[in-house]
PDB file of C-alpha atoms in Angstrom:
ATOM      1  CA  MET A  42     -58.159  83.485  17.682  1.00 55.00           C
ATOM      2  CA  THR A  43     -55.521  85.802  17.976  1.00 60.00           C
ATOM      3  CA  ALA A  44     -51.726  85.047  17.378  1.00 56.00           C
ATOM      4  CA  PRO A  45     -49.383  84.542  19.854  1.00 61.00           C
ATOM      5  CA  SER A  46     -47.081  87.751  20.620  1.00 59.00           C
ATOM      6  CA  GLY A  47     -44.154  88.251  18.007  1.00 56.00           C
ATOM      7  CA  ALA A  48     -45.796  86.003  15.130  1.00 58.00           C
ATOM      8  CA  THR A  49     -45.805  87.645  12.068  1.00 61.00           C
ATOM      9  CA  GLY A  50     -48.490  85.500  10.532  1.00 62.00           C
ATOM     10  CA  GLY A  51     -46.089  84.430   7.169  1.00 65.00           C
ATOM     11  CA  PRO A  52     -42.950  82.354   6.911  1.00 74.00           C
ATOM     12  CA  GLU A  53     -39.915  82.531   8.936  1.00 79.00           C
ATOM     13  CA  ARG A  54     -37.168  83.067   7.040  1.00 81.00           C
ATOM     14  CA  PRO A  55     -33.859  80.734   8.404  1.00 84.00           C
ATOM     15  CA  VAL A  56     -30.971  82.350   9.910  1.00 85.00           C
ATOM     16  CA  ALA A  57     -27.632  81.996   8.731  1.00 84.00           C
ATOM     17  CA  VAL A  58     -25.108  80.013  10.481  1.00 86.00           C
ATOM     18  CA  ARG A  59     -21.854  81.351  11.011  1.00 86.00           C
ATOM     19  CA  GLN A  60     -19.510  78.733   9.758  1.00 91.00           C
ATOM     20  CA  ARG A  61     -16.843  78.206  12.079  1.00 91.00           C
ATOM     21  CA  SER A  62     -12.744  77.201  11.094  1.00 94.00           C
ATOM     22  CA  TRP A  63     -11.410  73.987  11.875  1.00 93.00           C
ATOM     23  CA  ALA A  64      -9.551  75.614  15.048  1.00 94.00           C
ATOM     24  CA  GLU A  65     -12.779  77.211  16.410  1.00 93.00           C
ATOM     25  CA  VAL A  66     -14.312  74.249  16.649  1.00 92.00           C
ATOM     26  CA  ARG A  67     -11.688  72.407  17.792  1.00 91.00           C
ATOM     27  CA  TRP A  68     -10.723  75.108  20.648  1.00 93.00           C
ATOM     28  CA  ARG A  69     -14.446  74.584  21.748  1.00 92.00           C
ATOM     29  CA  GLN A  70     -14.174  71.093  22.030  1.00 88.00           C
ATOM     30  CA  PHE A  71     -11.053  71.301  24.200  1.00 86.00           C
ATOM     31  CA  ARG A  72     -12.762  73.938  26.332  1.00 91.00           C
ATOM     32  CA  HIS A  73     -16.186  71.782  26.656  1.00 90.00           C
ATOM     33  CA  ALA A  74     -14.554  68.317  27.177  1.00 85.00           C
ATOM     34  CA  PRO A  75     -16.233  65.979  29.559  1.00 84.00           C
ATOM     35  CA  ARG A  76     -15.466  65.707  32.708  1.00 83.00           C
ATOM     36  CA  PRO A  77     -14.958  61.981  32.689  1.00 81.00           C
ATOM     37  CA  VAL A  78     -12.730  61.978  29.757  1.00 81.00           C
ATOM     38  CA  VAL A  79     -10.555  65.029  31.432  1.00 86.00           C
ATOM     39  CA  ARG A  80     -10.065  62.935  34.493  1.00 85.00           C
ATOM     40  CA  ALA A  81      -8.699  59.850  32.874  1.00 85.00           C
ATOM     41  CA  VAL A  82      -6.708  61.818  30.589  1.00 88.00           C
ATOM     42  CA  LEU A  83      -5.292  63.746  33.812  1.00 91.00           C
ATOM     43  CA  SER A  84      -4.756  60.344  35.855  1.00 90.00           C
ATOM     44  CA  SER A  85      -2.596  59.027  33.089  1.00 93.00           C
ATOM     45  CA  LEU A  86      -0.809  62.416  32.983  1.00 95.00           C
ATOM     46  CA  ILE A  87      -0.175  62.782  36.353  1.00 94.00           C
ATOM     47  CA  LEU A  88       1.165  59.281  36.840  1.00 94.00           C
ATOM     48  CA  ALA A  89       3.465  59.441  33.982  1.00 96.00           C
ATOM     49  CA  ILE A  90       4.833  62.731  35.153  1.00 97.00           C
ATOM     50  CA  ALA A  91       5.589  61.317  38.895  1.00 96.00           C
ATOM     51  CA  LEU A  92       6.816  58.358  37.282  1.00 96.00           C
ATOM     52  CA  ALA A  93       8.915  60.131  34.980  1.00 97.00           C
ATOM     53  CA  ALA A  94      10.453  62.546  37.571  1.00 96.00           C
ATOM     54  CA  SER A  95      11.885  59.397  39.743  1.00 95.00           C
ATOM     55  CA  TYR A  96      13.226  58.092  36.887  1.00 95.00           C
ATOM     56  CA  VAL A  97      15.092  60.980  35.863  1.00 95.00           C
ATOM     57  CA  VAL A  98      16.111  61.531  39.680  1.00 93.00           C
ATOM     58  CA  TYR A  99      17.205  57.535  39.365  1.00 92.00           C
ATOM     59  CA  ASP A 100      19.222  58.274  35.903  1.00 93.00           C
ATOM     60  CA  VAL A 101      21.264  61.469  37.124  1.00 92.00           C
ATOM     61  CA  ALA A 102      22.052  59.413  40.362  1.00 90.00           C
ATOM     62  CA  LEU A 103      23.508  56.646  38.585  1.00 90.00           C
ATOM     63  CA  SER A 104      25.617  59.001  36.139  1.00 90.00           C
ATOM     64  CA  ARG A 105      26.610  60.693  38.921  1.00 90.00           C
ATOM     65  CA  GLY A 106      28.463  57.464  40.548  1.00 86.00           C
ATOM     66  CA  ALA A 107      25.869  56.602  43.026  1.00 84.00           C
ATOM     67  CA  VAL A 108      26.067  52.741  44.229  1.00 84.00           C
ATOM     68  CA  LEU A 109      22.530  51.459  44.072  1.00 81.00           C
ATOM     69  CA  PRO A 110      20.830  48.128  45.065  1.00 83.00           C
ATOM     70  CA  GLY A 111      20.663  45.880  42.017  1.00 84.00           C
ATOM     71  CA  GLY A 112      22.896  47.893  39.828  1.00 85.00           C
ATOM     72  CA  ASP A 113      21.710  49.627  36.839  1.00 88.00           C
ATOM     73  CA  LEU A 114      18.664  49.052  36.411  1.00 91.00           C
ATOM     74  CA  ARG A 115      17.338  51.581  33.964  1.00 91.00           C
ATOM     75  CA  VAL A 116      15.752  49.551  30.862  1.00 94.00           C
ATOM     76  CA  LEU A 117      13.552  47.878  33.585  1.00 95.00           C
ATOM     77  CA  ALA A 118      12.692  51.484  34.910  1.00 93.00           C
ATOM     78  CA  LEU A 119      11.485  52.149  31.679  1.00 95.00           C
ATOM     79  CA  ALA A 120       9.276  49.163  30.923  1.00 96.00           C
ATOM     80  CA  GLY A 121       7.883  48.902  34.403  1.00 96.00           C
ATOM     81  CA  TYR A 122       6.706  53.125  33.704  1.00 96.00           C
ATOM     82  CA  ALA A 123       5.570  51.851  30.454  1.00 96.00           C
ATOM     83  CA  VAL A 124       3.357  49.014  32.113  1.00 96.00           C
ATOM     84  CA  LEU A 125       2.185  51.198  35.054  1.00 96.00           C
ATOM     85  CA  VAL A 126       0.990  54.063  32.802  1.00 96.00           C
ATOM     86  CA  LEU A 127      -1.023  52.107  30.531  1.00 95.00           C
ATOM     87  CA  LEU A 128      -2.407  50.121  33.070  1.00 96.00           C
ATOM     88  CA  VAL A 129      -2.867  52.337  35.286  1.00 93.00           C
ATOM     89  CA  GLY A 130      -4.519  54.587  32.011  1.00 92.00           C
ATOM     90  CA  SER A 131      -7.006  51.328  31.481  1.00 93.00           C
ATOM     91  CA  VAL A 132      -8.440  50.794  34.625  1.00 93.00           C
ATOM     92  CA  VAL A 133      -8.778  54.611  35.839  1.00 90.00           C
ATOM     93  CA  THR A 134     -10.801  55.084  32.603  1.00 88.00           C
ATOM     94  CA  TYR A 135     -12.666  52.004  32.950  1.00 90.00           C
ATOM     95  CA  LEU A 136     -13.523  52.788  36.472  1.00 89.00           C
ATOM     96  CA  VAL A 137     -14.149  56.474  35.295  1.00 85.00           C
ATOM     97  CA  VAL A 138     -15.996  56.980  32.000  1.00 80.00           C
ATOM     98  CA  PRO A 139     -18.786  55.238  31.493  1.00 77.00           C
ATOM     99  CA  GLN A 140     -20.340  54.396  27.827  1.00 73.00           C
ATOM    100  CA  PRO A 141     -23.754  56.005  26.990  1.00 70.00           C
ATOM    101  CA  THR A 142     -26.950  54.809  28.378  1.00 70.00           C
ATOM    102  CA  GLY A 143     -29.241  56.104  25.915  1.00 70.00           C
ATOM    103  CA  SER A 144     -32.724  56.610  28.106  1.00 68.00           C
ATOM    104  CA  GLY A 145     -31.796  54.433  31.132  1.00 68.00           C
ATOM    105  CA  THR A 146     -30.069  55.394  34.182  1.00 71.00           C
ATOM    106  CA  THR A 147     -27.684  51.990  34.807  1.00 72.00           C
ATOM    107  CA  ARG A 148     -24.166  52.940  34.215  1.00 67.00           C
ATOM    108  CA  ARG A 149     -22.694  50.329  31.922  1.00 75.00           C
ATOM    109  CA  ARG A 150     -18.788  49.247  31.207  1.00 78.00           C
ATOM    110  CA  SER A 151     -16.827  47.496  28.992  1.00 78.00           C
ATOM    111  CA  ALA A 152     -13.699  46.663  27.565  1.00 83.00           C
ATOM    112  CA  TRP A 153     -14.197  49.194  25.015  1.00 83.00           C
ATOM    113  CA  SER A 154     -13.658  52.215  28.148  1.00 83.00           C
ATOM    114  CA  ALA A 155     -10.501  50.133  28.920  1.00 88.00           C
ATOM    115  CA  ALA A 156      -9.378  50.221  25.625  1.00 88.00           C
ATOM    116  CA  LEU A 157     -10.299  53.709  25.270  1.00 86.00           C
ATOM    117  CA  GLY A 158      -7.610  54.309  28.283  1.00 88.00           C
ATOM    118  CA  PHE A 159      -4.925  52.391  27.169  1.00 93.00           C
ATOM    119  CA  PHE A 160      -5.006  53.812  23.774  1.00 90.00           C
ATOM    120  CA  ALA A 161      -5.065  57.368  25.351  1.00 90.00           C
ATOM    121  CA  ALA A 162      -2.434  56.452  27.636  1.00 94.00           C
ATOM    122  CA  VAL A 163       0.310  55.473  24.988  1.00 95.00           C
ATOM    123  CA  PRO A 164       0.924  58.861  23.522  1.00 95.00           C
ATOM    124  CA  ILE A 165       0.872  60.304  27.172  1.00 95.00           C
ATOM    125  CA  ALA A 166       3.172  58.053  28.336  1.00 96.00           C
ATOM    126  CA  TRP A 167       5.496  58.275  25.103  1.00 96.00           C
ATOM    127  CA  LEU A 168       5.656  62.078  24.944  1.00 96.00           C
ATOM    128  CA  VAL A 169       6.081  62.564  29.026  1.00 97.00           C
ATOM    129  CA  MET A 170       9.048  60.392  29.226  1.00 96.00           C
ATOM    130  CA  VAL A 171      10.458  61.947  25.849  1.00 96.00           C
ATOM    131  CA  ALA A 172      10.167  65.081  27.464  1.00 96.00           C
ATOM    132  CA  ALA A 173      12.002  63.849  30.520  1.00 96.00           C
ATOM    133  CA  ILE A 174      14.836  62.471  28.785  1.00 94.00           C
ATOM    134  CA  GLN A 175      15.507  64.879  25.863  1.00 95.00           C
ATOM    135  CA  ILE A 176      14.649  68.313  27.963  1.00 95.00           C
ATOM    136  CA  VAL A 177      14.665  67.753  31.554  1.00 94.00           C
ATOM    137  CA  ARG A 178      17.699  65.456  31.769  1.00 93.00           C
ATOM    138  CA  PRO A 179      20.345  67.476  29.868  1.00 92.00           C
ATOM    139  CA  LEU A 180      18.969  70.536  32.357  1.00 92.00           C
ATOM    140  CA  LEU A 181      20.160  68.579  35.487  1.00 87.00           C
ATOM    141  CA  GLY A 182      23.555  67.172  33.619  1.00 78.00           C
TER     142      GLY A 182
END
């Protein structure tokens, strides 16, 4: 019998694996995020930006003396913003991010998918509104 080409017949030496830094590992994870998770996070982010922009427009209009029907509803608008971003984040993640199935081909979803979307939408909603109120709003006067 002949050995396959490249076989030396002796024991192979282990190849040293270069240890990556924490930042390199996180950067690689960021660049290769699963598509469904990216879609779920982006849906919450896009909705939060759109609703925060409409809140800033409403706030600027009220501060410039515009008389709007219903009066000053900024607190209600903030509450509606939070509820909508969290609800849509949960629902979209439930629909877009399936749970791992192992060897099967069926797609499974459960309340855990919705919980993932909810807890991903919380910091998104908070950060977008803080940026809108603390950074964008003062620029508009």
